[in-house]
Every structure is written in structure tokens, then in C-alpha cells.
Short mmCIF file of C-alpha atoms and ligand atoms in Angstrom, two decimals:
data_model
loop_
_atom_site.label_atom_id
_atom_site.label_comp_id
_atom_site.label_asym_id
_atom_site.label_seq_id
_atom_site.Cartn_x
_atom_site.Cartn_y
_atom_site.Cartn_z
CA MET K 1 22.04 -29.95 -2.09
CA SER K 2 23.73 -26.69 -3.12
CA GLN K 3 24.15 -26.04 -6.83
CA VAL K 4 27.65 -24.74 -7.46
CA PRO K 5 28.09 -23.64 -11.10
CA ALA K 6 30.90 -25.51 -12.81
CA ARG K 7 33.88 -23.44 -13.98
CA GLY K 8 32.92 -21.55 -17.14
CA GLU K 9 29.19 -21.85 -16.48
CA SER K 10 27.17 -18.63 -16.32
CA ALA K 11 27.36 -17.15 -12.84
CA ILE K 12 24.22 -15.09 -13.45
CA ALA K 13 21.21 -17.33 -13.01
CA PRO K 14 18.68 -17.09 -15.85
CA ALA K 15 15.41 -15.33 -14.98
CA SER K 16 13.56 -18.64 -14.89
CA SER K 17 15.60 -19.71 -11.87
CA LEU K 18 14.89 -16.63 -9.78
CA PRO K 19 14.29 -17.53 -6.14
CA SER K 20 10.58 -18.17 -5.57
CA TYR K 21 9.99 -14.95 -3.64
CA LEU K 22 11.25 -12.93 -6.63
CA GLN K 23 9.02 -14.50 -9.28
CA ALA K 24 6.20 -12.62 -10.93
CA ASP K 25 3.32 -15.08 -10.37
CA ASN K 26 0.96 -14.08 -7.60
CA LEU K 27 3.32 -11.45 -6.35
CA GLY K 28 1.05 -8.46 -6.72
CA PRO K 29 3.02 -5.23 -6.88
CA TRP K 30 6.38 -7.01 -7.28
CA GLY K 31 4.99 -8.91 -10.27
CA ASN K 32 3.81 -5.60 -11.73
CA TYR K 33 7.26 -4.09 -11.22
CA LEU K 34 8.94 -7.06 -12.97
CA GLN K 35 6.67 -6.51 -15.98
CA GLN K 36 7.60 -2.83 -16.03
CA VAL K 37 11.29 -3.79 -16.06
CA ASP K 38 10.75 -6.27 -18.91
CA ARG K 39 9.20 -3.47 -20.96
CA VAL K 40 12.30 -1.28 -20.60
CA VAL K 41 15.02 -3.87 -21.28
CA PRO K 42 14.82 -3.53 -25.11
CA TYR K 43 15.72 0.17 -24.73
CA LEU K 44 18.79 -0.29 -22.53
CA GLY K 45 21.35 -1.11 -25.24
CA ASN K 46 24.54 -2.66 -23.84
CA LEU K 47 23.44 -1.95 -20.29
CA ALA K 48 20.76 -4.64 -20.72
CA ARG K 49 23.39 -7.18 -19.63
CA TRP K 50 23.02 -5.75 -16.12
CA ALA K 51 19.19 -5.74 -16.13
CA GLU K 52 19.00 -8.78 -13.85
CA THR K 53 20.29 -6.46 -11.09
CA LEU K 54 16.95 -4.64 -11.20
CA LYS K 55 15.05 -7.87 -10.56
CA ARG K 56 16.92 -8.79 -7.40
CA PRO K 57 16.73 -6.62 -4.29
CA LYS K 58 20.20 -6.17 -2.83
CA ARG K 59 19.18 -6.84 0.76
CA ILE K 60 15.99 -7.96 2.52
CA LEU K 61 15.62 -7.83 6.29
CA ILE K 62 12.58 -9.34 8.04
CA VAL K 63 12.34 -8.57 11.73
CA ASP K 64 10.17 -9.58 14.66
CA VAL K 65 8.86 -6.53 16.55
CA PRO K 66 7.65 -7.57 20.02
CA ILE K 67 6.15 -4.93 22.33
CA HIS K 68 4.36 -4.69 25.66
CA MET K 69 0.73 -3.75 25.07
CA ASP K 70 -1.07 -1.47 27.52
CA ASP K 71 -3.10 -4.43 28.85
CA GLY K 72 0.05 -6.28 29.93
CA THR K 73 0.18 -8.78 27.05
CA VAL K 74 3.05 -9.05 24.57
CA ALA K 75 2.26 -8.56 20.87
CA HIS K 76 4.51 -9.46 17.94
CA PHE K 77 4.47 -7.57 14.65
CA GLU K 78 6.31 -8.40 11.44
CA GLY K 79 8.63 -5.70 10.12
CA TYR K 80 10.62 -5.35 6.91
CA ARG K 81 13.34 -3.18 5.41
CA VAL K 82 14.26 -3.84 1.79
CA GLN K 83 17.23 -2.18 0.09
CA HIS K 84 16.55 -2.71 -3.57
CA ASN K 85 19.59 -1.01 -5.07
CA VAL K 86 22.39 1.17 -3.73
CA SER K 87 24.48 1.70 -6.88
CA ARG K 88 23.83 5.46 -7.00
CA GLY K 89 24.00 6.17 -3.28
CA PRO K 90 22.56 5.10 0.06
CA GLY K 91 19.14 3.45 0.21
CA LYS K 92 16.25 5.90 0.51
CA GLY K 93 12.54 5.43 0.95
CA GLY K 94 9.68 5.55 3.40
CA VAL K 95 8.31 3.32 6.11
CA ARG K 96 4.62 2.39 6.10
CA PHE K 97 2.47 0.92 8.82
CA HIS K 98 -0.38 -1.10 7.34
CA GLN K 99 -2.21 -4.24 8.38
CA ASP K 100 -2.14 -5.76 4.87
CA VAL K 101 1.45 -4.97 3.89
CA THR K 102 3.45 -7.91 2.47
CA LEU K 103 7.10 -8.54 1.68
CA SER K 104 6.32 -8.55 -2.06
CA GLU K 105 4.73 -5.13 -1.72
CA VAL K 106 7.73 -3.71 0.18
CA MET K 107 10.09 -5.16 -2.44
CA ALA K 108 8.13 -3.38 -5.19
CA LEU K 109 7.98 -0.13 -3.23
CA ALA K 110 11.75 -0.29 -2.67
CA ALA K 111 12.34 -0.92 -6.38
CA TRP K 112 10.09 1.99 -7.39
CA MET K 113 12.18 4.18 -5.04
CA SER K 114 15.36 3.18 -6.95
CA VAL K 115 13.66 4.21 -10.19
CA LYS K 116 12.12 7.39 -8.74
CA ASN K 117 15.38 8.61 -7.18
CA ALA K 118 17.16 8.06 -10.49
CA VAL K 119 14.43 9.86 -12.49
CA VAL K 120 14.83 13.05 -10.44
CA ASN K 121 18.58 12.37 -10.22
CA VAL K 122 18.99 12.59 -6.45
CA PRO K 123 22.06 10.62 -5.30
CA TYR K 124 20.26 7.69 -3.71
CA GLY K 125 19.46 4.07 -4.30
CA GLY K 126 16.05 2.72 -3.38
CA ALA K 127 14.72 1.21 -0.16
CA LYS K 128 11.44 0.80 1.71
CA GLY K 129 10.29 -0.47 5.05
CA ALA K 130 7.05 -1.50 6.69
CA VAL K 131 5.41 -2.99 9.74
CA ARG K 132 2.37 -5.18 9.30
CA VAL K 133 0.07 -3.42 11.76
CA ASP K 134 -2.98 -1.17 11.80
CA PRO K 135 -1.58 1.79 13.74
CA LYS K 136 -5.08 3.14 14.34
CA ILE K 137 -5.75 0.39 16.89
CA LEU K 138 -2.60 1.11 18.91
CA SER K 139 -2.47 3.60 21.78
CA ARG K 140 0.09 6.37 21.47
CA GLY K 141 2.38 4.53 23.90
CA GLU K 142 2.08 1.27 21.95
CA LEU K 143 2.75 3.10 18.69
CA GLU K 144 5.89 4.69 20.14
CA ARG K 145 7.19 1.38 21.55
CA MET K 146 6.47 -0.39 18.26
CA THR K 147 8.24 2.33 16.24
CA ARG K 148 11.26 2.31 18.55
CA ARG K 149 11.62 -1.48 18.58
CA TYR K 150 11.26 -1.64 14.78
CA THR K 151 13.92 1.08 14.41
CA SER K 152 16.28 -0.82 16.73
CA GLU K 153 15.75 -4.01 14.74
CA ILE K 154 16.52 -2.39 11.37
CA GLY K 155 19.28 -0.29 13.00
CA ILE K 156 21.90 -2.71 11.70
CA ILE K 157 21.28 -1.64 8.10
CA ILE K 158 20.11 2.01 8.29
CA GLY K 159 22.20 5.15 8.86
CA PRO K 160 22.78 8.62 7.35
CA ASN K 161 25.22 7.13 4.81
CA LYS K 162 23.59 3.70 4.47
CA ASP K 163 19.83 3.93 4.21
CA ILE K 164 17.56 6.82 5.19
CA PRO K 165 13.88 6.11 6.01
CA ALA K 166 11.09 8.70 5.71
CA PRO K 167 7.29 8.91 6.14
CA ASP K 168 4.93 6.91 3.95
CA VAL K 169 1.38 5.54 4.43
CA ASN K 170 0.29 5.97 8.10
CA THR K 171 3.64 7.38 9.30
CA ASN K 172 4.40 11.03 10.02
CA ASP K 173 6.88 13.51 11.49
CA GLN K 174 6.33 12.30 15.09
CA ILE K 175 7.19 8.75 14.06
CA MET K 176 10.32 10.08 12.31
CA ALA K 177 11.26 11.90 15.54
CA TRP K 178 11.03 8.61 17.50
CA MET K 179 13.05 6.81 14.81
CA MET K 180 15.72 9.51 14.84
CA ASP K 181 15.88 9.41 18.65
CA THR K 182 16.07 5.61 18.84
CA TYR K 183 18.87 5.42 16.27
CA SER K 184 20.67 8.27 18.05
CA MET K 185 20.38 6.59 21.47
CA ASN K 186 21.69 3.33 20.05
CA THR K 187 24.68 4.97 18.35
CA GLY K 188 25.48 7.56 21.04
CA SER K 189 25.10 10.48 18.64
CA THR K 190 22.47 12.98 17.57
CA ALA K 191 22.03 11.66 14.05
CA THR K 192 19.43 13.92 12.46
CA GLY K 193 20.40 12.68 8.97
CA VAL K 194 19.22 9.11 9.62
CA VAL K 195 15.62 9.87 8.65
CA THR K 196 13.86 12.63 6.71
CA GLY K 197 10.37 14.04 7.12
CA LYS K 198 11.21 15.01 10.72
CA PRO K 199 9.54 17.87 12.61
CA VAL K 200 11.07 21.21 11.52
CA ASP K 201 12.35 21.79 15.08
CA LEU K 202 14.36 18.58 14.86
CA GLY K 203 16.25 19.10 11.61
CA GLY K 204 13.22 18.71 9.36
CA SER K 205 12.87 20.81 6.22
CA LEU K 206 10.35 23.51 5.54
CA GLY K 207 8.08 22.44 2.70
CA ARG K 208 8.63 18.68 3.23
CA HIS K 209 5.08 18.02 4.39
CA GLU K 210 3.54 19.52 1.22
CA ALA K 211 6.33 18.40 -1.13
CA THR K 212 4.74 15.28 -2.62
CA GLY K 213 1.43 17.03 -3.35
CA ARG K 214 3.26 20.07 -4.71
CA GLY K 215 5.24 17.79 -7.03
CA VAL K 216 2.02 16.09 -8.20
CA PHE K 217 0.58 19.49 -9.06
CA THR K 218 3.79 20.70 -10.74
CA VAL K 219 4.16 17.77 -13.14
CA GLY K 220 0.39 17.67 -13.65
CA ALA K 221 0.41 21.30 -14.77
CA GLU K 222 3.40 20.69 -17.08
CA ALA K 223 1.72 17.69 -18.71
CA ALA K 224 -1.60 19.54 -19.00
CA ARG K 225 0.17 22.29 -20.94
CA HIS K 226 1.63 19.70 -23.36
CA ILE K 227 -1.79 18.18 -24.14
CA GLY K 228 -3.71 21.47 -24.22
CA LEU K 229 -5.71 20.78 -21.05
CA VAL K 230 -6.55 23.98 -19.17
CA ILE K 231 -6.38 23.46 -15.39
CA SER K 232 -8.69 26.35 -14.55
CA GLY K 233 -12.24 25.04 -14.84
CA SER K 234 -11.13 21.41 -15.24
CA ARG K 235 -12.74 18.61 -13.21
CA VAL K 236 -10.54 16.63 -10.83
CA ALA K 237 -11.20 13.38 -8.92
CA VAL K 238 -8.89 12.37 -6.08
CA GLN K 239 -8.49 8.99 -4.36
CA GLY K 240 -6.85 9.38 -0.93
CA PHE K 241 -7.01 12.74 0.82
CA GLY K 242 -4.00 12.66 3.12
CA ASN K 243 -0.57 14.14 2.77
CA VAL K 244 -0.47 13.59 -1.01
CA GLY K 245 -4.06 13.77 -2.32
CA GLY K 246 -5.13 16.49 0.13
CA VAL K 247 -2.29 18.84 -0.78
CA ALA K 248 -2.58 18.11 -4.51
CA GLY K 249 -6.36 18.69 -4.36
CA LYS K 250 -5.81 22.00 -2.59
CA LEU K 251 -3.28 23.20 -5.18
CA PHE K 252 -5.52 22.18 -8.10
CA ALA K 253 -8.47 23.99 -6.48
CA GLU K 254 -6.30 27.10 -5.97
CA ALA K 255 -5.46 26.95 -9.69
CA GLY K 256 -9.18 27.12 -10.50
CA ALA K 257 -9.95 23.41 -10.95
CA HIS K 258 -13.15 21.87 -9.54
CA VAL K 259 -12.41 18.93 -7.27
CA VAL K 260 -15.64 17.05 -7.94
CA ALA K 261 -15.03 13.68 -6.26
CA VAL K 262 -12.91 12.45 -3.38
CA GLN K 263 -12.60 8.89 -2.11
CA ASP K 264 -10.83 7.66 1.00
CA HIS K 265 -11.10 4.75 3.47
CA GLY K 266 -14.34 6.28 4.83
CA GLY K 267 -16.20 6.40 1.50
CA THR K 268 -16.70 8.48 -1.66
CA ILE K 269 -18.16 11.97 -1.90
CA TYR K 270 -19.20 13.98 -4.96
CA ARG K 271 -20.27 17.51 -5.79
CA GLU K 272 -21.02 18.47 -9.38
CA ALA K 273 -20.01 22.13 -8.90
CA GLY K 274 -16.82 21.21 -7.04
CA LEU K 275 -16.14 20.56 -3.36
CA ASP K 276 -15.00 23.29 -1.00
CA VAL K 277 -11.48 21.89 -0.58
CA PRO K 278 -10.30 24.01 2.41
CA GLU K 279 -13.51 23.05 4.28
CA LEU K 280 -13.06 19.38 3.33
CA LEU K 281 -9.45 19.42 4.56
CA LYS K 282 -10.68 20.83 7.87
CA HIS K 283 -13.31 18.09 8.09
CA VAL K 284 -10.74 15.35 7.36
CA LYS K 285 -8.39 16.77 10.00
CA GLU K 286 -11.16 16.73 12.60
CA THR K 287 -12.83 13.39 11.78
CA GLY K 288 -10.12 11.33 10.04
CA SER K 289 -11.96 10.85 6.74
CA VAL K 290 -14.14 12.50 4.07
CA SER K 291 -17.23 10.64 5.22
CA GLY K 292 -19.90 12.80 6.83
CA PHE K 293 -18.87 15.96 4.94
CA ALA K 294 -22.12 17.91 4.75
CA GLN K 295 -21.69 19.83 1.50
CA ALA K 296 -21.52 16.78 -0.79
CA GLU K 297 -23.49 13.75 -1.87
CA VAL K 298 -22.31 10.23 -1.06
CA ILE K 299 -21.80 7.86 -4.00
CA ALA K 300 -20.94 4.14 -4.02
CA ASN K 301 -17.18 3.47 -3.89
CA ASP K 302 -17.20 1.68 -7.22
CA GLN K 303 -18.90 4.67 -8.93
CA PHE K 304 -15.75 6.71 -8.30
CA TRP K 305 -14.24 5.23 -11.49
CA ASP K 306 -17.17 6.47 -13.62
CA VAL K 307 -17.00 10.09 -12.44
CA ASP K 308 -16.95 12.59 -15.27
CA CYS K 309 -13.55 14.29 -14.82
CA ASP K 310 -10.53 15.54 -16.78
CA ILE K 311 -7.87 14.64 -14.25
CA LEU K 312 -7.79 11.60 -11.95
CA ILE K 313 -5.32 11.50 -9.07
CA PRO K 314 -4.96 8.09 -7.39
CA ALA K 315 -3.15 9.00 -4.16
CA ALA K 316 -3.80 6.01 -1.90
CA LEU K 317 -2.49 2.46 -2.36
CA GLU K 318 -1.23 0.16 -5.10
CA GLN K 319 -3.27 -1.71 -7.74
CA GLN K 320 -6.34 0.53 -7.78
CA ILE K 321 -6.58 0.97 -11.55
CA THR K 322 -6.79 -2.48 -13.10
CA ALA K 323 -8.05 -4.12 -16.29
CA THR K 324 -11.49 -4.16 -14.61
CA ASN K 325 -11.97 -0.41 -14.22
CA ALA K 326 -9.44 1.16 -16.65
CA GLY K 327 -12.00 1.11 -19.49
CA ARG K 328 -14.47 3.16 -17.43
CA ILE K 329 -12.20 6.05 -16.54
CA LYS K 330 -13.28 9.33 -18.18
CA ALA K 331 -10.20 11.40 -17.37
CA ARG K 332 -7.78 12.58 -20.08
CA MET K 333 -4.91 12.45 -17.63
CA ILE K 334 -4.03 10.33 -14.57
CA ILE K 335 -1.45 11.64 -12.12
CA GLU K 336 -0.12 8.88 -9.88
CA GLY K 337 0.26 10.37 -6.42
CA ALA K 338 0.35 6.85 -4.95
CA ASN K 339 3.06 4.30 -5.66
CA GLY K 340 2.01 1.59 -8.09
CA PRO K 341 -1.71 2.45 -8.42
CA THR K 342 -1.95 1.23 -12.06
CA THR K 343 -1.31 -2.38 -13.16
CA PRO K 344 0.53 -3.06 -16.46
CA ASP K 345 -2.70 -4.44 -18.00
CA ALA K 346 -4.50 -1.22 -17.11
CA ASP K 347 -1.59 0.80 -18.51
CA ASP K 348 -2.13 -0.87 -21.90
CA ILE K 349 -5.87 -0.17 -21.87
CA LEU K 350 -5.32 3.48 -20.92
CA GLN K 351 -2.66 3.96 -23.59
CA GLU K 352 -5.01 2.51 -26.20
CA ARG K 353 -7.74 4.87 -25.03
CA ASN K 354 -5.33 7.82 -25.23
CA VAL K 355 -5.43 8.56 -21.50
CA LEU K 356 -2.12 10.09 -20.46
CA VAL K 357 -0.65 8.43 -17.35
CA LEU K 358 1.93 10.43 -15.36
CA PRO K 359 3.70 7.59 -13.60
CA ASP K 360 4.38 7.50 -9.86
CA VAL K 361 8.16 7.45 -10.33
CA ILE K 362 8.00 11.05 -11.52
CA ALA K 363 4.58 12.30 -10.36
CA ASN K 364 5.15 11.66 -6.65
CA ALA K 365 8.91 12.25 -6.59
CA GLY K 366 8.50 15.66 -4.92
CA GLY K 367 8.52 14.04 -1.46
CA VAL K 368 11.85 12.34 -1.80
CA THR K 369 13.30 15.38 -3.58
CA VAL K 370 12.64 17.55 -0.52
CA SER K 371 13.81 14.64 1.66
CA TYR K 372 17.10 15.00 -0.19
CA PHE K 373 17.12 18.74 0.60
CA GLU K 374 16.45 17.89 4.25
CA TRP K 375 19.35 15.42 4.37
CA VAL K 376 21.71 17.94 2.76
CA GLN K 377 20.61 20.65 5.22
CA ASP K 378 21.13 18.26 8.17
CA PHE K 379 24.67 17.46 7.03
CA SER K 380 25.58 21.12 6.66
CA SER K 381 23.46 22.31 9.64
CA PHE K 382 22.40 25.20 7.44
CA PHE K 383 18.71 25.59 6.68
CA TRP K 384 17.01 27.15 3.67
CA ASP K 385 13.80 29.16 3.67
CA GLU K 386 10.59 27.74 2.22
CA ASP K 387 10.69 29.81 -0.97
CA GLU K 388 14.11 28.43 -1.76
CA ILE K 389 12.96 24.84 -1.09
CA ASN K 390 9.88 25.22 -3.29
CA ALA K 391 11.80 26.92 -6.10
CA ARG K 392 14.42 24.15 -6.13
CA LEU K 393 11.69 21.49 -5.99
CA VAL K 394 9.80 22.96 -8.94
CA LYS K 395 13.03 23.28 -10.96
CA ILE K 396 13.94 19.60 -10.42
CA MET K 397 10.40 18.36 -11.14
CA LYS K 398 10.07 20.39 -14.34
CA GLY K 399 13.52 19.32 -15.54
CA ALA K 400 12.81 15.64 -14.86
CA PHE K 401 9.42 15.86 -16.56
CA ALA K 402 10.91 17.50 -19.67
CA ALA K 403 13.57 14.79 -19.95
CA VAL K 404 11.02 11.97 -19.58
CA TRP K 405 8.63 13.63 -22.04
CA GLN K 406 11.40 13.90 -24.64
CA VAL K 407 12.43 10.24 -24.26
CA ALA K 408 8.78 9.21 -24.61
CA GLN K 409 8.45 11.19 -27.86
CA GLU K 410 11.74 9.90 -29.28
CA ASN K 411 10.96 6.24 -28.57
CA LYS K 412 7.18 6.44 -29.00
CA VAL K 413 6.63 4.84 -25.59
CA SER K 414 4.48 5.63 -22.57
CA LEU K 415 5.73 8.10 -19.97
CA ARG K 416 6.20 5.15 -17.57
CA THR K 417 8.49 3.29 -19.94
CA ALA K 418 10.28 6.57 -20.73
CA ALA K 419 10.83 7.24 -17.02
CA PHE K 420 12.15 3.68 -16.61
CA ILE K 421 14.49 4.21 -19.59
CA VAL K 422 15.95 7.36 -18.00
CA ALA K 423 16.22 5.79 -14.53
CA CYS K 424 17.41 2.31 -15.40
CA THR K 425 20.07 3.73 -17.71
CA ARG K 426 21.37 5.87 -14.83
CA ILE K 427 21.24 2.99 -12.32
CA LEU K 428 22.88 0.41 -14.58
CA HIS K 429 25.51 2.87 -15.81
CA THR K 430 26.71 3.36 -12.21
CA ARG K 431 26.42 -0.41 -11.70
CA GLU K 432 28.79 -0.93 -14.59
CA LEU K 433 31.16 1.85 -13.51
CA ARG K 434 31.43 0.40 -10.02
CA GLY K 435 31.97 -3.11 -11.36
CA LEU K 436 31.54 -6.37 -9.56
CA TYR K 437 33.19 -6.99 -6.22
CA PRO K 438 35.41 -8.99 -5.78
N1 LIG I 501 7.42 7.73 0.99
C1 LIG I 501 7.72 8.70 -0.01
C2 LIG I 501 7.75 8.04 -1.38
O1 LIG I 501 7.15 7.02 -1.60
C3 LIG I 501 8.96 9.52 0.31
C4 LIG I 501 10.22 8.74 0.54
C5 LIG I 501 11.36 9.59 1.06
O2 LIG I 501 11.22 10.79 1.26
O3 LIG I 501 12.43 9.00 1.28
O4 LIG I 501 8.32 8.58 -2.29
#
């Protein structure tokens, strides 16, 4: 039976009556996100009356993605696109291909995009997409057919002015090229602005590939300065050595840091005197993981959390730093290259232990910032050189970091809560300005 509120009854359902798929229990990353929102509500003043908006994704699309496999069978994959909030502009956020991805995870990732885009003040809402598949077991042809069918299925809600996907875990510029082409074929246009992170020859931006790692390094260096940590000679441990961790590791090594430990899906390697990062990057490019790198010792995966280091960069998946391992971490500073790597419980332990956490919503915002530059360049069909891109990126990252740092000092809160204060205030202010329709 439908429950129609009687005249005069509150039209906004209380939090306790959230639909089941939005509730915190057993929802992994989405539950973590809801806790992060609860922590910021007391700082939102009058805008707190709109806070429920942040707990309800605007639009969730679940699609079936059937494809012909090379062996003649038909396989079905589950795809998602979640638009969490579009108050400040079109939806924006990546697409990941991963065998374990869940709707709750995509909802959280979409919500963190809303927050991230507001922290760096790019004119976007937040969105995220995924297909539940291990792309490594697909042939190139299967991967292309799967990408194209997924793009067609979500084509009803994406577009250069509606929602703009980009690369994320296990997706890259080739996949963006197929997405751009599929959308363009379906709409009878050449719509370069429908996705970002494209190949440079297809309306992509110079500097986009390195942008997330460059942003990680930029805010890391700013924070290090504030706490008197000297990068040169410092010890760095990195989890995930792809587009984010690999580039960040390279930039830290170039600044004189010793990258002593790296962990990825292949295992964990360690070298007391520091790994040769350019050689390691070459090895990962050739073999697909850090495992088998000759100039390092192998340590157990769990020992990664005990490594003696000054800076820890989780740059892989969510929920890596939990109440179980947060007490073991030696680093003075954690820079979240991944989205959602630290649970709220772990945040509390780290804060108590005086470990500075640079939250994902600012630390890894360099990627979407250069995605924004790409989108602007596509609209104007006028392209900037790499120095200009990097200079603009660094300016935005430093400005956003300074603002978040100041709010943290003023309110005596963590950098995560400060970033949420800045972002949620911006999001809910536009929510209020736009008003409710009808
Ligand atoms: N996937 C990246 C992120 O999590 C980039 C998203 C984008 O460029 O839209 O921030």
C-alpha cells in the first residue's frame, strides 16, 4: 500500500525511513559516506535543513549489458550509473570496471564526486558508473563490445551537459574513445565533450593522464610544509601503482623522497634505501604488476601497514585503512589517492594518534580538475599547452587546500570534515538558491 503523507505532514521523510538501499548498515562505502555526512551537519548552520539531499542520490540507473563472447556464447554483465547530485552543474565522475563492484560502492563514489567537485569548485555535480566485470579476462573485442553496449544503455542519462564520464579503476583513454564514439554514433554528432580522459588526438587534454598523481603530490607537499615534514629524504609507502600511485610515487621520488614500499594486486615489495621508481614503472608497464621486480625484497601483504615511513599513499580501492590496521601505521601523513580508502573508525584512531589525513575529496581532485579543463577545451575547440594545464591545476589545488586547511583550524576539525564543510555548504547553497520544483 502506498503511504501518501496527509496534508500538513512533513514531506521530507525522516532519516530512519530511508529506503533500504540507502541505509548505513552493511552498506560498506555508502555507510561510510553517510557517517561522514553526519559529522558535517552540525557545521552547516541553516543549510542543515537541506542535508537530507546529500543522503539520497538523485538518480540511479542499473542496466543489463549483454554481449557476444568470442566463443559464441552470450554473457550478461551488470552496469550502473549513479548521479548523486546535480545542483552545481552536470554530473561528473569516472567509470570503473571491477568484478566486485556493488551499487552501494557506486553510490558512495558518486557522492564523493559531488563533494570533490565542490571542494575544488569546478561547476559539476557528482556521478559515477561501473560494470561488474573483471576486464582482464575479456579479449580486446569483448572489452570493446561491453564498453559500447554499456555506453548505449546509460546513453539516456549522459551527455556533455548532463553527465560526463571519465576513466577510473581499470578504464583508460581507449575506453573513453569507444564511449565517445558510441554516444556520437547514437546521437548523430561528434560529441567530444561527453567524456573526459580521452586520447589527446581525440579532444583529450595534455596532462590529464598524470593529473591525479600530480594533484596528490601538490597537496601532499603543501601539507608537508604546514607540519614541518621535509619531502627530500622522507620515506614514502604507496598502495596501488597505476595511474595515481605510480605518478605520485614518481613525483615524490623526483623531489628526493625514498619510495620504500609499494603494494599492488601482485604483492608487496620493499627496499630500505628506496626503490628505483623509473625502473619499477617500466617493470609494471611490461608485466602488469610490481611482483617479480628484481631490485627489492618481497614482504607479506599485511606487513605493508607496519612499514616505517613518513608518508603513506593509499591509491587503490576503498576501505583499506580500517580500525584493524590504523593503529599500526607509522606515517605522519596519509594522502588519499584512492577514493574512500579510510573508514570513519580508522579516521578517529588516526586523528587521536596525530596522523594527518589528506582526504580523497581534495587529495585526488587533480584528475577531475583537468577533466574540467578538457571539457572546457572541447567546447571551445581551443587547446592549451601542458605548462598552462599544469600551472592552472597547481593553482586550483593549492587554493582548495588553503581554504580547507583554514576551515579545519577555525573549527578544530579534521581535514576531511573541513573539506565536507566547504563542499556541502557550496552544494546546499545552490540547492537552496535553485529551490524545489515544482
Ligand atoms: N575517476 C576520477 C576520480 O575519481 C576522475 C573523475 C573525472 O575526471 O570525472 O576523481
